[in-house]
Amino acid sequence: MAGVLIGLALLAFWLFSLFDVITTPDEEVQQSPKAVWLIIVAAVPIVGGVFWMMRGRPRATVAAGPVAGNAGAAPKGPDDDPDFLKELDRRLRGEPEN
């Protein structure tokens, strides 16, 4: 039973790696061309997948935090907008429009 679970986990890892190579844009692939990575991952399933994860996969980019001095920017969503919340509260209480 344990052998079956390990086999399924390895198959899932290989399929994930193969799908990841296929869906990664050509310009984001590291070290080698995308076609080479596809052949490596398809031909040598587990080792190719590990190498893809370590060397070929695009690096994650860290999103920049809030910019200093951006305090006067517009709210990002309706629940961040105080005017919207006041209008919603007025509607829920059934008060007429001004």
Tab-separated table of C-alpha atoms in Angstrom:
chain	number	residue	atom	x	y	z
A	1	MET	CA	0.000	0.000	0.000
A	2	ALA	CA	2.809	2.410	0.863
A	3	GLY	CA	4.469	1.642	-2.477
A	4	VAL	CA	1.298	2.585	-4.332
A	5	LEU	CA	1.046	5.895	-2.466
A	6	ILE	CA	4.689	6.713	-3.149
A	7	GLY	CA	4.216	5.808	-6.816
A	8	LEU	CA	1.159	8.047	-7.068
A	9	ALA	CA	3.007	10.911	-5.373
A	10	LEU	CA	5.923	10.571	-7.802
A	11	LEU	CA	3.528	10.431	-10.756
A	12	ALA	CA	1.751	13.555	-9.492
A	13	PHE	CA	5.098	15.365	-9.087
A	14	TRP	CA	6.153	14.386	-12.603
A	15	LEU	CA	2.843	15.519	-14.114
A	16	PHE	CA	2.998	18.794	-12.182
A	17	SER	CA	6.563	19.416	-13.388
A	18	LEU	CA	5.622	18.603	-16.984
A	19	PHE	CA	2.564	20.852	-16.877
A	20	ASP	CA	4.610	23.627	-15.249
A	21	VAL	CA	7.226	23.490	-18.022
A	22	ILE	CA	4.523	23.571	-20.704
A	23	THR	CA	2.645	26.524	-19.196
A	24	THR	CA	5.681	28.667	-18.331
A	25	PRO	CA	6.225	31.449	-20.893
A	26	ASP	CA	9.374	30.992	-23.007
A	27	GLU	CA	10.958	34.247	-21.856
A	28	GLU	CA	10.690	33.310	-18.155
A	29	VAL	CA	12.450	29.937	-18.385
A	30	GLN	CA	15.883	29.910	-16.703
A	31	GLN	CA	19.183	28.305	-17.790
A	32	SER	CA	18.082	26.498	-21.006
A	33	PRO	CA	15.420	26.848	-23.704
A	34	LYS	CA	11.933	25.630	-22.857
A	35	ALA	CA	12.123	22.762	-25.382
A	36	VAL	CA	15.228	21.383	-23.665
A	37	TRP	CA	13.491	21.491	-20.278
A	38	LEU	CA	10.468	19.736	-21.742
A	39	ILE	CA	12.653	16.911	-23.082
A	40	ILE	CA	14.552	16.606	-19.778
A	41	VAL	CA	11.409	16.470	-17.639
A	42	ALA	CA	9.650	14.044	-20.012
A	43	ALA	CA	12.649	11.715	-20.462
A	44	VAL	CA	13.917	11.599	-16.873
A	45	PRO	CA	10.715	12.056	-14.853
A	46	ILE	CA	11.741	12.509	-11.216
A	47	VAL	CA	15.286	13.829	-11.643
A	48	GLY	CA	14.201	16.091	-14.513
A	49	GLY	CA	11.372	17.474	-12.384
A	50	VAL	CA	13.717	18.181	-9.497
A	51	PHE	CA	16.193	19.943	-11.799
A	52	TRP	CA	13.335	21.958	-13.317
A	53	MET	CA	12.175	23.082	-9.873
A	54	MET	CA	15.714	24.043	-8.824
A	55	ARG	CA	17.153	25.530	-12.017
A	56	GLY	CA	14.625	26.114	-14.784
A	57	ARG	CA	11.542	27.453	-13.080
A	58	PRO	CA	11.063	31.242	-13.028
A	59	ARG	CA	11.992	32.893	-9.791
A	60	ALA	CA	9.152	34.330	-7.746
A	61	THR	CA	9.093	38.096	-7.735
A	62	VAL	CA	8.357	39.909	-4.514
A	63	ALA	CA	5.638	42.514	-4.863
A	64	ALA	CA	6.579	45.969	-3.702
A	65	GLY	CA	4.915	47.224	-0.561
A	66	PRO	CA	2.977	50.462	-0.264
A	67	VAL	CA	4.783	53.515	-1.520
A	68	ALA	CA	5.567	56.152	1.082
A	69	GLY	CA	3.603	59.353	0.606
A	70	ASN	CA	0.715	57.555	-1.082
A	71	ALA	CA	-1.705	58.295	1.757
A	72	GLY	CA	-4.032	60.391	-0.423
A	73	ALA	CA	-4.621	57.606	-2.959
A	74	ALA	CA	-8.125	56.436	-3.787
A	75	PRO	CA	-9.523	53.494	-1.799
A	76	LYS	CA	-8.826	50.071	-3.305
A	77	GLY	CA	-12.279	48.622	-2.741
A	78	PRO	CA	-15.755	49.694	-1.677
A	79	ASP	CA	-15.246	48.424	1.862
A	80	ASP	CA	-12.266	50.800	2.189
A	81	ASP	CA	-14.258	53.861	1.085
A	82	PRO	CA	-15.796	55.744	4.048
A	83	ASP	CA	-18.310	57.551	1.795
A	84	PHE	CA	-19.555	54.252	0.406
A	85	LEU	CA	-19.925	52.809	3.906
A	86	LYS	CA	-21.881	55.866	5.080
A	87	GLU	CA	-24.207	55.620	2.048
A	88	LEU	CA	-24.693	51.895	2.654
A	89	ASP	CA	-25.510	52.492	6.326
A	90	ARG	CA	-28.004	55.202	5.332
A	91	ARG	CA	-29.706	52.835	2.877
A	92	LEU	CA	-29.888	50.021	5.426
A	93	ARG	CA	-31.577	52.333	7.932
A	94	GLY	CA	-34.079	53.392	5.273
A	95	GLU	CA	-33.282	57.116	5.378
A	96	PRO	CA	-34.112	59.185	2.296
A	97	GLU	CA	-31.390	60.543	-0.013
A	98	ASN	CA	-30.086	64.049	0.678
